[in-house]
Tab-separated table of C-alpha atoms in Angstrom:
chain	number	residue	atom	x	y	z
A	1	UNK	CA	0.000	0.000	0.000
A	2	UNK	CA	2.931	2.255	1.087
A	3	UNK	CA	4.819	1.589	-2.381
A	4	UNK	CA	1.412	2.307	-4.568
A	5	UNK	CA	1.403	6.165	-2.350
A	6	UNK	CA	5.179	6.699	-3.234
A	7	UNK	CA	4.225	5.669	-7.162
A	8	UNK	CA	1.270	7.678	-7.585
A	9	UNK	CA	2.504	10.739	-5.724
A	10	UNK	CA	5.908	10.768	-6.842
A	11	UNK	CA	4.301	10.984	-10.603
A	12	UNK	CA	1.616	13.594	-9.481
A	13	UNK	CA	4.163	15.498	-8.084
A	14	UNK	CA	6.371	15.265	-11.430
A	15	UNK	CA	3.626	15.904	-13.919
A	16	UNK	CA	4.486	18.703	-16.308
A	17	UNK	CA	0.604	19.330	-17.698
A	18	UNK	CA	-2.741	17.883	-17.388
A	19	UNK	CA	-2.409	15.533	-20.154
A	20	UNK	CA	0.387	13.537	-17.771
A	21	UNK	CA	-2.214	14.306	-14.951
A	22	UNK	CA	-5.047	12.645	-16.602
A	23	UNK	CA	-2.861	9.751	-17.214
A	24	UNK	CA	-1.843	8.814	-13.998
A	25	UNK	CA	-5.526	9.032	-12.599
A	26	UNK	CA	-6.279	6.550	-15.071
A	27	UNK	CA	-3.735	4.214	-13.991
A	28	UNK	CA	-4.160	5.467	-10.427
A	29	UNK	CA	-8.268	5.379	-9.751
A	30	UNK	CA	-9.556	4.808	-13.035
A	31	UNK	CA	-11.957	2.009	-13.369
A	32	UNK	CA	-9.262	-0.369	-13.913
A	33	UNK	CA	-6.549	1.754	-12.195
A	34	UNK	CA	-4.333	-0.001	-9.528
A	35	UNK	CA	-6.179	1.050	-7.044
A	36	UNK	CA	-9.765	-0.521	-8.365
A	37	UNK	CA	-8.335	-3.725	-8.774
A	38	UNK	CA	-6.859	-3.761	-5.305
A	39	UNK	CA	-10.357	-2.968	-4.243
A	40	UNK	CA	-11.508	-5.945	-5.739
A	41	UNK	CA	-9.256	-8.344	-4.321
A	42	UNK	CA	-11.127	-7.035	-0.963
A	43	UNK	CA	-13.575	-10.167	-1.546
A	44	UNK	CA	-11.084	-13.100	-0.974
A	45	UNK	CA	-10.105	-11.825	1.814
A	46	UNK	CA	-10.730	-12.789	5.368
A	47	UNK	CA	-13.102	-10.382	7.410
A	48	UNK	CA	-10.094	-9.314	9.743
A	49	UNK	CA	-8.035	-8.566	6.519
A	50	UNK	CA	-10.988	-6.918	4.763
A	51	UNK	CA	-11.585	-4.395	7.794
A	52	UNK	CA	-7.904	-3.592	7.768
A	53	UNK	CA	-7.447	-3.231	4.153
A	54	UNK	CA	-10.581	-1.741	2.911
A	55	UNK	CA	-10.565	1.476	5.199
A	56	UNK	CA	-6.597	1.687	3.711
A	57	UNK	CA	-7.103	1.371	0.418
A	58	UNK	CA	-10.742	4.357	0.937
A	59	UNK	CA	-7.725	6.789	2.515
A	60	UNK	CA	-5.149	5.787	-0.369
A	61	UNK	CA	-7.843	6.842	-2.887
A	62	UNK	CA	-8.512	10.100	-1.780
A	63	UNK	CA	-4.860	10.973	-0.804
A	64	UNK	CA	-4.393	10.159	-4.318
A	65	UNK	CA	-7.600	12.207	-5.630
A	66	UNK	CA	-6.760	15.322	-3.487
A	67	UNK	CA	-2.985	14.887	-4.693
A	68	UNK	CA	-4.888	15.190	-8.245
A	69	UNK	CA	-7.034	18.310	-7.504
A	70	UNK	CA	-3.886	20.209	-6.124
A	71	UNK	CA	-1.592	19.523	-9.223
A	72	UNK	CA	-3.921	20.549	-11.365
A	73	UNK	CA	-5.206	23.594	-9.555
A	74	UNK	CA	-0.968	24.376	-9.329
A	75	UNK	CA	-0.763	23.509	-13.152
A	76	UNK	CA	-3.654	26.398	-13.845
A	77	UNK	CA	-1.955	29.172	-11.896
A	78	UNK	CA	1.286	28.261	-13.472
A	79	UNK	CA	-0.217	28.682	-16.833
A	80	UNK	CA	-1.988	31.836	-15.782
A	81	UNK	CA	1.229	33.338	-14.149
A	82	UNK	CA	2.999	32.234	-18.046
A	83	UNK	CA	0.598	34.244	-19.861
A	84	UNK	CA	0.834	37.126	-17.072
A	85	UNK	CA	4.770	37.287	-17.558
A	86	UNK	CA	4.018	37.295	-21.541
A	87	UNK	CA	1.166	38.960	-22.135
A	88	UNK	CA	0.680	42.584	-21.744
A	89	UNK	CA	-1.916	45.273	-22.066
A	90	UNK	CA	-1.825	48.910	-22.934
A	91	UNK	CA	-3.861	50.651	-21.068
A	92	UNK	CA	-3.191	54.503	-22.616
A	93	UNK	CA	-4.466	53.148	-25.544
A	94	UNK	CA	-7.316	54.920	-26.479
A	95	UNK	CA	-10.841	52.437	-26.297
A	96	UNK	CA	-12.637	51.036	-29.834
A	97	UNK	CA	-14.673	53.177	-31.233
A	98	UNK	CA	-18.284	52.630	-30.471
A	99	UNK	CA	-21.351	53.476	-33.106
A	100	UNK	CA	-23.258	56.379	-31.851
A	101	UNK	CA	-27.076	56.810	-32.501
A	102	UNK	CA	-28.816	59.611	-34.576
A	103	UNK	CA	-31.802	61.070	-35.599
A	104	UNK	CA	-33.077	59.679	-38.268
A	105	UNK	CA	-33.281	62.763	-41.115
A	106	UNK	CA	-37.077	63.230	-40.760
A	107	UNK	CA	-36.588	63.564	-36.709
A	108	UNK	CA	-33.713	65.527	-37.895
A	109	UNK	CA	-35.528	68.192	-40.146
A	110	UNK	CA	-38.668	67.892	-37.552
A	111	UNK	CA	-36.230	69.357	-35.117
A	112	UNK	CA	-34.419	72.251	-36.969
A	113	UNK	CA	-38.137	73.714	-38.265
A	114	UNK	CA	-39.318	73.600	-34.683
A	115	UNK	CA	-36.338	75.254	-33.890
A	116	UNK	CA	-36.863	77.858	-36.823
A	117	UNK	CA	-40.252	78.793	-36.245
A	118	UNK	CA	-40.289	78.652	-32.640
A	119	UNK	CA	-37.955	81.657	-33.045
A	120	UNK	CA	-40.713	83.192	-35.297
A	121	UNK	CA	-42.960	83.100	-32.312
A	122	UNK	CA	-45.140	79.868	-33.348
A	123	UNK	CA	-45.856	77.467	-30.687
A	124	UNK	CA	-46.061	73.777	-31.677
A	125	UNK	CA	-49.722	71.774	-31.245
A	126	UNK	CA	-50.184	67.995	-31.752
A	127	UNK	CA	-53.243	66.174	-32.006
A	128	UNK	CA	-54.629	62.354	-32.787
A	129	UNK	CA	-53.377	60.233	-35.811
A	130	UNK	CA	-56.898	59.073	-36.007
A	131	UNK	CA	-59.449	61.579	-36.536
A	132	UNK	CA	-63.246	61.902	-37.106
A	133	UNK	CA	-63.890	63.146	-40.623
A	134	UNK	CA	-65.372	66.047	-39.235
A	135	UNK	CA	-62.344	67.294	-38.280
A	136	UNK	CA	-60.623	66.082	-41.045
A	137	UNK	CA	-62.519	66.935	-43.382
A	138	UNK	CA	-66.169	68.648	-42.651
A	139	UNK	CA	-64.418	71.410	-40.428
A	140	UNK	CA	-61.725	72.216	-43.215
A	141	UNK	CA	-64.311	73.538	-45.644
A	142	UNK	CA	-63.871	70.307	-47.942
A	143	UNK	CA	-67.097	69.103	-49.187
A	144	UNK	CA	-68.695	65.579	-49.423
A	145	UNK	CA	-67.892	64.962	-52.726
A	146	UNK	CA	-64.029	65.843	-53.021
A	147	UNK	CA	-61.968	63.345	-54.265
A	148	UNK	CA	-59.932	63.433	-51.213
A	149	UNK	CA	-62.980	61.901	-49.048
A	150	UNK	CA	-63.399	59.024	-51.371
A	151	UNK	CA	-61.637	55.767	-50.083
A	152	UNK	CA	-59.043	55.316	-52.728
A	153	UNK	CA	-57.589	58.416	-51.368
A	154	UNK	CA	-58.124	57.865	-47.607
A	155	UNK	CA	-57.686	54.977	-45.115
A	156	UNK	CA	-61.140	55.009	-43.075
A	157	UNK	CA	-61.495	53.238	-39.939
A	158	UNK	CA	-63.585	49.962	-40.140
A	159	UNK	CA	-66.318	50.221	-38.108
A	160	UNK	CA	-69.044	46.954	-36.713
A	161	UNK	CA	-72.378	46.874	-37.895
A	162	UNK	CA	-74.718	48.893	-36.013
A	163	UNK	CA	-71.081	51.261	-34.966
A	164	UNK	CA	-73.169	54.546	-35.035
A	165	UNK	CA	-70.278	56.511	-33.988
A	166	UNK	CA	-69.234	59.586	-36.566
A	167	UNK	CA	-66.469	57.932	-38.889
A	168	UNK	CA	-63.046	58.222	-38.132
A	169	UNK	CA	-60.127	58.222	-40.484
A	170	UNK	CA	-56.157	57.924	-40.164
A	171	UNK	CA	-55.453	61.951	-41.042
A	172	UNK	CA	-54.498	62.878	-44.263
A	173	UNK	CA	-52.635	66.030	-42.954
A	174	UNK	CA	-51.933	68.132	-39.833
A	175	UNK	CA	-54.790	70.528	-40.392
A	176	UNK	CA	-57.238	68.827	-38.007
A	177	UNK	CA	-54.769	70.341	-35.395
A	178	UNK	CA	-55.600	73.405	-36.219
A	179	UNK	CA	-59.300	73.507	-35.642
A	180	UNK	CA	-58.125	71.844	-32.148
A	181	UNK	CA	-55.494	74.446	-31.678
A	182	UNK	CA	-58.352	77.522	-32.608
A	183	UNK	CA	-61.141	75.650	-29.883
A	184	UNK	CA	-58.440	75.527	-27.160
A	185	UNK	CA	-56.763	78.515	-27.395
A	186	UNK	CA	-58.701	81.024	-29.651
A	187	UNK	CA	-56.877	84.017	-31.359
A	188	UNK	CA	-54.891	85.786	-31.691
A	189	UNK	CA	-52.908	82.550	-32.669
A	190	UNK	CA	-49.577	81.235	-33.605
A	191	UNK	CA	-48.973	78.000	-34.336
A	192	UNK	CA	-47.284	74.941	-35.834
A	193	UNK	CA	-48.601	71.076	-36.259
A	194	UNK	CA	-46.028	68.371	-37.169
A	195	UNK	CA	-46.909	65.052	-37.056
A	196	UNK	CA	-47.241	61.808	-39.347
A	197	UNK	CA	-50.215	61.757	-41.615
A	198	UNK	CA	-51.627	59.005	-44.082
A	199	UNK	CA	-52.736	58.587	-47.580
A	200	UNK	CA	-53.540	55.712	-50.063
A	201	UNK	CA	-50.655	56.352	-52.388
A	202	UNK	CA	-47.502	54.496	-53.081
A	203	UNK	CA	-44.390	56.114	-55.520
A	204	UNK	CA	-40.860	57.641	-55.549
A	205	UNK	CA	-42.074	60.683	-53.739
A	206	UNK	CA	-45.433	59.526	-52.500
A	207	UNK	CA	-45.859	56.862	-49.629
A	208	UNK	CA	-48.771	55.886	-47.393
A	209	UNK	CA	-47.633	57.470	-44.202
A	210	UNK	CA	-45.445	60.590	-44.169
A	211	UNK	CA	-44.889	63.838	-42.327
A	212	UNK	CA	-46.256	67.351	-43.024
A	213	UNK	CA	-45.975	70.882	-40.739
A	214	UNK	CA	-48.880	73.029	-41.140
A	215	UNK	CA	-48.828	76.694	-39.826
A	216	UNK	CA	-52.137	78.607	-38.440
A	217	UNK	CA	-51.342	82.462	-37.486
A	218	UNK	CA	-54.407	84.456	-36.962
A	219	UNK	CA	-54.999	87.768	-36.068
A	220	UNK	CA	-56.597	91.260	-36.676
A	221	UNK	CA	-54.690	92.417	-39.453
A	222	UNK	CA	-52.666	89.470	-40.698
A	223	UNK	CA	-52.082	89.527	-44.441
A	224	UNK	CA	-50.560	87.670	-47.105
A	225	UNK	CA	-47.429	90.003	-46.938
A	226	UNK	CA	-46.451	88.645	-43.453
A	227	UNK	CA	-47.167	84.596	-44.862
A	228	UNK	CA	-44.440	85.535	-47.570
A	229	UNK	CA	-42.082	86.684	-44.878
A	230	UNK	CA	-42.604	83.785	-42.911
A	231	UNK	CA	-41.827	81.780	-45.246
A	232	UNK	CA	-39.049	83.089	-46.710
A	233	UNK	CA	-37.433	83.306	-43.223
A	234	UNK	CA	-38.230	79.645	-42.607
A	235	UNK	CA	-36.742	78.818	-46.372
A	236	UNK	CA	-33.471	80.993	-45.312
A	237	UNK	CA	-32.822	79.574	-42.235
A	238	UNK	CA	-33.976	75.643	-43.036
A	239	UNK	CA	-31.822	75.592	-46.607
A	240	UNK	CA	-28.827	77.566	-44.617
A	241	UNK	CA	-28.756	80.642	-47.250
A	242	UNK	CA	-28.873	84.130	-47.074
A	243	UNK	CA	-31.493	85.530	-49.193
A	244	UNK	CA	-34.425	83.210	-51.104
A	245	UNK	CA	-36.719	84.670	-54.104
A	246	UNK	CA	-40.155	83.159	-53.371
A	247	UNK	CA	-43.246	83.779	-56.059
A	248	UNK	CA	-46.577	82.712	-55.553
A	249	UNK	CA	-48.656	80.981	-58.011
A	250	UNK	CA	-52.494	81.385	-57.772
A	251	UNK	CA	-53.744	77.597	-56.906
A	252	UNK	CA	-57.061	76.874	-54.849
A	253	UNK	CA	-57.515	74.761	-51.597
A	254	UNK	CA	-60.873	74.216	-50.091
A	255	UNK	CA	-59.548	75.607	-46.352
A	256	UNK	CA	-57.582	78.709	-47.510
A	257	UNK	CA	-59.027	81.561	-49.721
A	258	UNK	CA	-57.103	83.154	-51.447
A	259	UNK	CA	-55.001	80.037	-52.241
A	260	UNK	CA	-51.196	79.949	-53.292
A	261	UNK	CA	-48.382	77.456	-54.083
A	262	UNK	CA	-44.985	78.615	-53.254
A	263	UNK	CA	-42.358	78.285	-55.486
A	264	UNK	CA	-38.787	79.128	-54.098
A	265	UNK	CA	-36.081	79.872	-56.864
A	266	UNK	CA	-33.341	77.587	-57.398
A	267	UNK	CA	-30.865	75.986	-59.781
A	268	UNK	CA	-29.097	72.329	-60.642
A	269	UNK	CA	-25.177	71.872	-60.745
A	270	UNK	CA	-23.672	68.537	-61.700
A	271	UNK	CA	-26.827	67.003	-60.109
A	272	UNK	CA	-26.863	69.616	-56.807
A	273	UNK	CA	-29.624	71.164	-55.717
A	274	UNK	CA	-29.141	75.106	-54.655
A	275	UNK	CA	-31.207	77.186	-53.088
A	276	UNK	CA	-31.923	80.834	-53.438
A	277	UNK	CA	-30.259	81.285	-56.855
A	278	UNK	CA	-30.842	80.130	-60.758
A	279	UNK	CA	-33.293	80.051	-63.085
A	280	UNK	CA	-35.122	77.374	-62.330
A	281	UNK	CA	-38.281	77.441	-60.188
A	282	UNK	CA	-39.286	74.675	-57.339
A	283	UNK	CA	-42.917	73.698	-55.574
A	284	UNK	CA	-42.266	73.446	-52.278
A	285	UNK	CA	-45.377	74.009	-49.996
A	286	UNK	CA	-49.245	75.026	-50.473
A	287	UNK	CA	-50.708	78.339	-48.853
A	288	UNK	CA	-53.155	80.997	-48.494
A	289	UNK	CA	-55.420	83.316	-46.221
A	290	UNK	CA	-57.103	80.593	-44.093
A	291	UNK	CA	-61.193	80.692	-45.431
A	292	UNK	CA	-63.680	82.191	-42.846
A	293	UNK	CA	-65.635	79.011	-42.735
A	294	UNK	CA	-62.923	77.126	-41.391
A	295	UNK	CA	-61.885	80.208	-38.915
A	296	UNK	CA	-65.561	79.886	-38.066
A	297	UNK	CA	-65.135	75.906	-37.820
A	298	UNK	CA	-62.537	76.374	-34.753
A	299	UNK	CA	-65.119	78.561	-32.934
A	300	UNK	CA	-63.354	82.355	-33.797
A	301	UNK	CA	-64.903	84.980	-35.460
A	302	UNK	CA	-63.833	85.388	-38.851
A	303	UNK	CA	-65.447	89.267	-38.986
A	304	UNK	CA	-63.202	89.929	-36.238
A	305	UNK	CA	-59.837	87.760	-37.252
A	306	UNK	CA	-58.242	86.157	-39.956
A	307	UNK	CA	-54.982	84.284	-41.119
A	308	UNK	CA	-52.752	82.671	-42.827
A	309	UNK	CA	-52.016	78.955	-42.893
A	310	UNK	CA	-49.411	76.575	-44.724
A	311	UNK	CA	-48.400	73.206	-45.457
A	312	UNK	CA	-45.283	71.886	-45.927
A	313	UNK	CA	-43.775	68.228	-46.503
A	314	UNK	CA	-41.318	66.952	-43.488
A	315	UNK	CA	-39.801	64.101	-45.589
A	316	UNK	CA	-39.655	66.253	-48.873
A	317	UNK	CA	-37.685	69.054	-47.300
A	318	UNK	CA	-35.570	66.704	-45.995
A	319	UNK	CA	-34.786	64.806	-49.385
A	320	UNK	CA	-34.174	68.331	-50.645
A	321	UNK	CA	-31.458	69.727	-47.806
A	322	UNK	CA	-29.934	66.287	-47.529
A	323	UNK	CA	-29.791	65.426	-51.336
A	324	UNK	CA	-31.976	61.704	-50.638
A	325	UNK	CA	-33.499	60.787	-53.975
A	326	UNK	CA	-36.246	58.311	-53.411
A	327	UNK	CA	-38.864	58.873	-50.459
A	328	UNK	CA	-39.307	55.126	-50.203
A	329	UNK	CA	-35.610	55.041	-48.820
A	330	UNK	CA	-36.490	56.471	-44.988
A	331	UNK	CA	-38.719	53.624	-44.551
A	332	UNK	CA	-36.626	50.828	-45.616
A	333	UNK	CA	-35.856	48.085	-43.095
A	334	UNK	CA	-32.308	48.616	-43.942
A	335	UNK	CA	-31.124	51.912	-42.625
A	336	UNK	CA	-27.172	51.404	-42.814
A	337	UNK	CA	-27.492	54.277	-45.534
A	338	UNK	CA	-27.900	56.665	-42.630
A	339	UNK	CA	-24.784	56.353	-41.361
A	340	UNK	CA	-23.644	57.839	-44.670
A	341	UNK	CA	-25.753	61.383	-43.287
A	342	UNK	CA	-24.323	61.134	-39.531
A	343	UNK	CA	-26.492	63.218	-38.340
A	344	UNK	CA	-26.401	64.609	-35.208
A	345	UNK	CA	-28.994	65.930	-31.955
A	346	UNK	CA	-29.902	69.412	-31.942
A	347	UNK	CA	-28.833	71.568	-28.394
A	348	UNK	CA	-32.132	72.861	-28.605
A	349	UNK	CA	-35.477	72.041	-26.875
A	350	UNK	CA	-36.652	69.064	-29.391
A	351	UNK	CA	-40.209	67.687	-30.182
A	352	UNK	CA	-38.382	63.794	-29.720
A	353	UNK	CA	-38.156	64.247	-25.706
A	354	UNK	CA	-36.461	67.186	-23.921
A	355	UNK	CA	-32.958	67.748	-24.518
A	356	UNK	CA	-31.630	66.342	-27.890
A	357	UNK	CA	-28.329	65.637	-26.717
């Protein structure tokens, strides 16, 4: 018994990794190690010898198995303290870079008009998505039988038989906000409406959702004079230039009388876009003097006040500032393209909670 501790110790004590150490447990305690076959023997033998030798041969197992567990445990730290003296680590050097988030360019150009015409002294209202066509319609002076009520135009809600309920639509613009905007707060009035907004149409520069800001200012003696310097501030400061030519071109909306597109001057070079100088000519938003029914509509006396109000395209003034070709792109599921932009938050108060950075 004596000789098989001396074996198996000595070589536990020599073993130079654990492939050596695996080894000798085999031979050691395996199931037909040394010791396992000495345990067998244990039946021939007297009941005197067995109650000597049995309790022996228990003790000579786990000196052996404890011998194990150390050598191997001393094996690891000498492997650790190996790659310790070898290895090293710089620790001035400066950490990976890390991908940073951003606002996506519609957030982005959400943010910088807010910013713009907040400075202009227009608050910013926001209403429903969903909407009853009263106010989405009815209110806005557009009539029952305008092509924009019909449902290839509009996405109505579905509604359960016997649903007596007014129907209610997904918006097709911002406007609703307005007649919200004139009940809550009355006039004189200042204000913005940005949101998302829906219609049943599909293309390069049309999609079914998308994102328009409409502007209500109302007042005793507003006049189309201070809608064109509006919007030629906005244009100046959104498109970063310092002066704009702006013409408007007689058009008619049902809400607004009288009714004007706004075409800002501009040219192409080598497939650029620039703003504010050229001979070409570019639609960018729909305007007018806002129609005393729909002034009447929001509860306000249109004998007393009137306006101005405008629409403009969030997504469509950001495929012009950014140079984006294809509307379709800020919905696809794969935005990698963005990093291309890098856009970043605004320090300014932001409609996409608090703080932007």
């Amino acid at each position: 018994m004596d000789d098989l501790k001396a074996k198996y110790l000595g070589q536990i004590a020599d073993a130079q990794d654990e492939d050596a150490l695996e080894a000798i447990r085999l031979a050691a305690v395996g199931k037909k190690g040394e010791v396992a076959l000495k345990m067998r023997e244990l039946g021939k033998m007297t009941p005197e010898e067995r109650q000597t030798v049995g309790p022996a041969l228990n003790a000579l197992k786990d000196e052996i198995n404890s011998a194990l567990a150390a050598k191997k445990a001393a094996l690891a730290d000498a492997a650790l303290d190996e790659r310790l003296r070898t290895e090293w680590l710089d620790v001035t050097l400066p950490t990976r870079p890390q991908r940073q988030g951003s606002l996506h360019p519609i957030s982005q150009a959400s943010e910088e008009l807010t910013a713009i015409f907040a400075e202009l002294g227009f608050s910013v209202a926001e209403g429903s998505r969903i909407e009853t066509d009263w106010y989405n319609f009815d209110a806005l002076n557009i009539p029952g039988h305008h092509p924009a009520r019909a449902e290839m135009d509009t996405f109505y809600m579905h509604r359960a038989e016997g649903d007596n309920r007014p129907p209610h639509v997904l918006r097709t613009h911002t406007s609703p906000v307005q007649i919200q905007s004139m009940e809550k707060m009355g006039a004189p009035l200042r204000v913005i409406c940005p949101g998302g907004v829906y219609r049943a149409d599909y293309d390069q520069t049309h999609t079914p959702m998308f994102h328009q800001v409409e502007g209500l200012a109302l007042d005793k003696d507003i006049s189309m004079a201070n809608l064109k310097w509006v919007l030629e501030e906005f244009v100046k400061s959104f498109f970063e230039v310092d002066d704009v030519e702006l013409r408007f071109r007689a058009s008619h909306f049902p809400f607004t009388e009288p009714s004007a597109e706004v075409d800002i001057r501009c040219s192409w070079d080598n497939g650029q876009l620039k703003i504010g100088e050229g001979d070409d000519w570019m639609e960018i938003l729909g305007s007018g003097m806002v129609h005393p029914k729909v002034i009447a509509a929001g509860g306000i006396d249109p004998d007393v006040y009137q306006g101005f109000a405008f629409g403009i395209g969030i997504d469509r003034l950001a495929m012009l500032k950014y140079g984006i070709p294809d509307l379709r792109a800020f919905f696809d599921s794969d935005l990698r393209w963005l990093r291309h932009y890098g856009f970043s938050c605004l320090d300014v108060p932001a409609l996409h909670g608090g703080l932007s950075r």
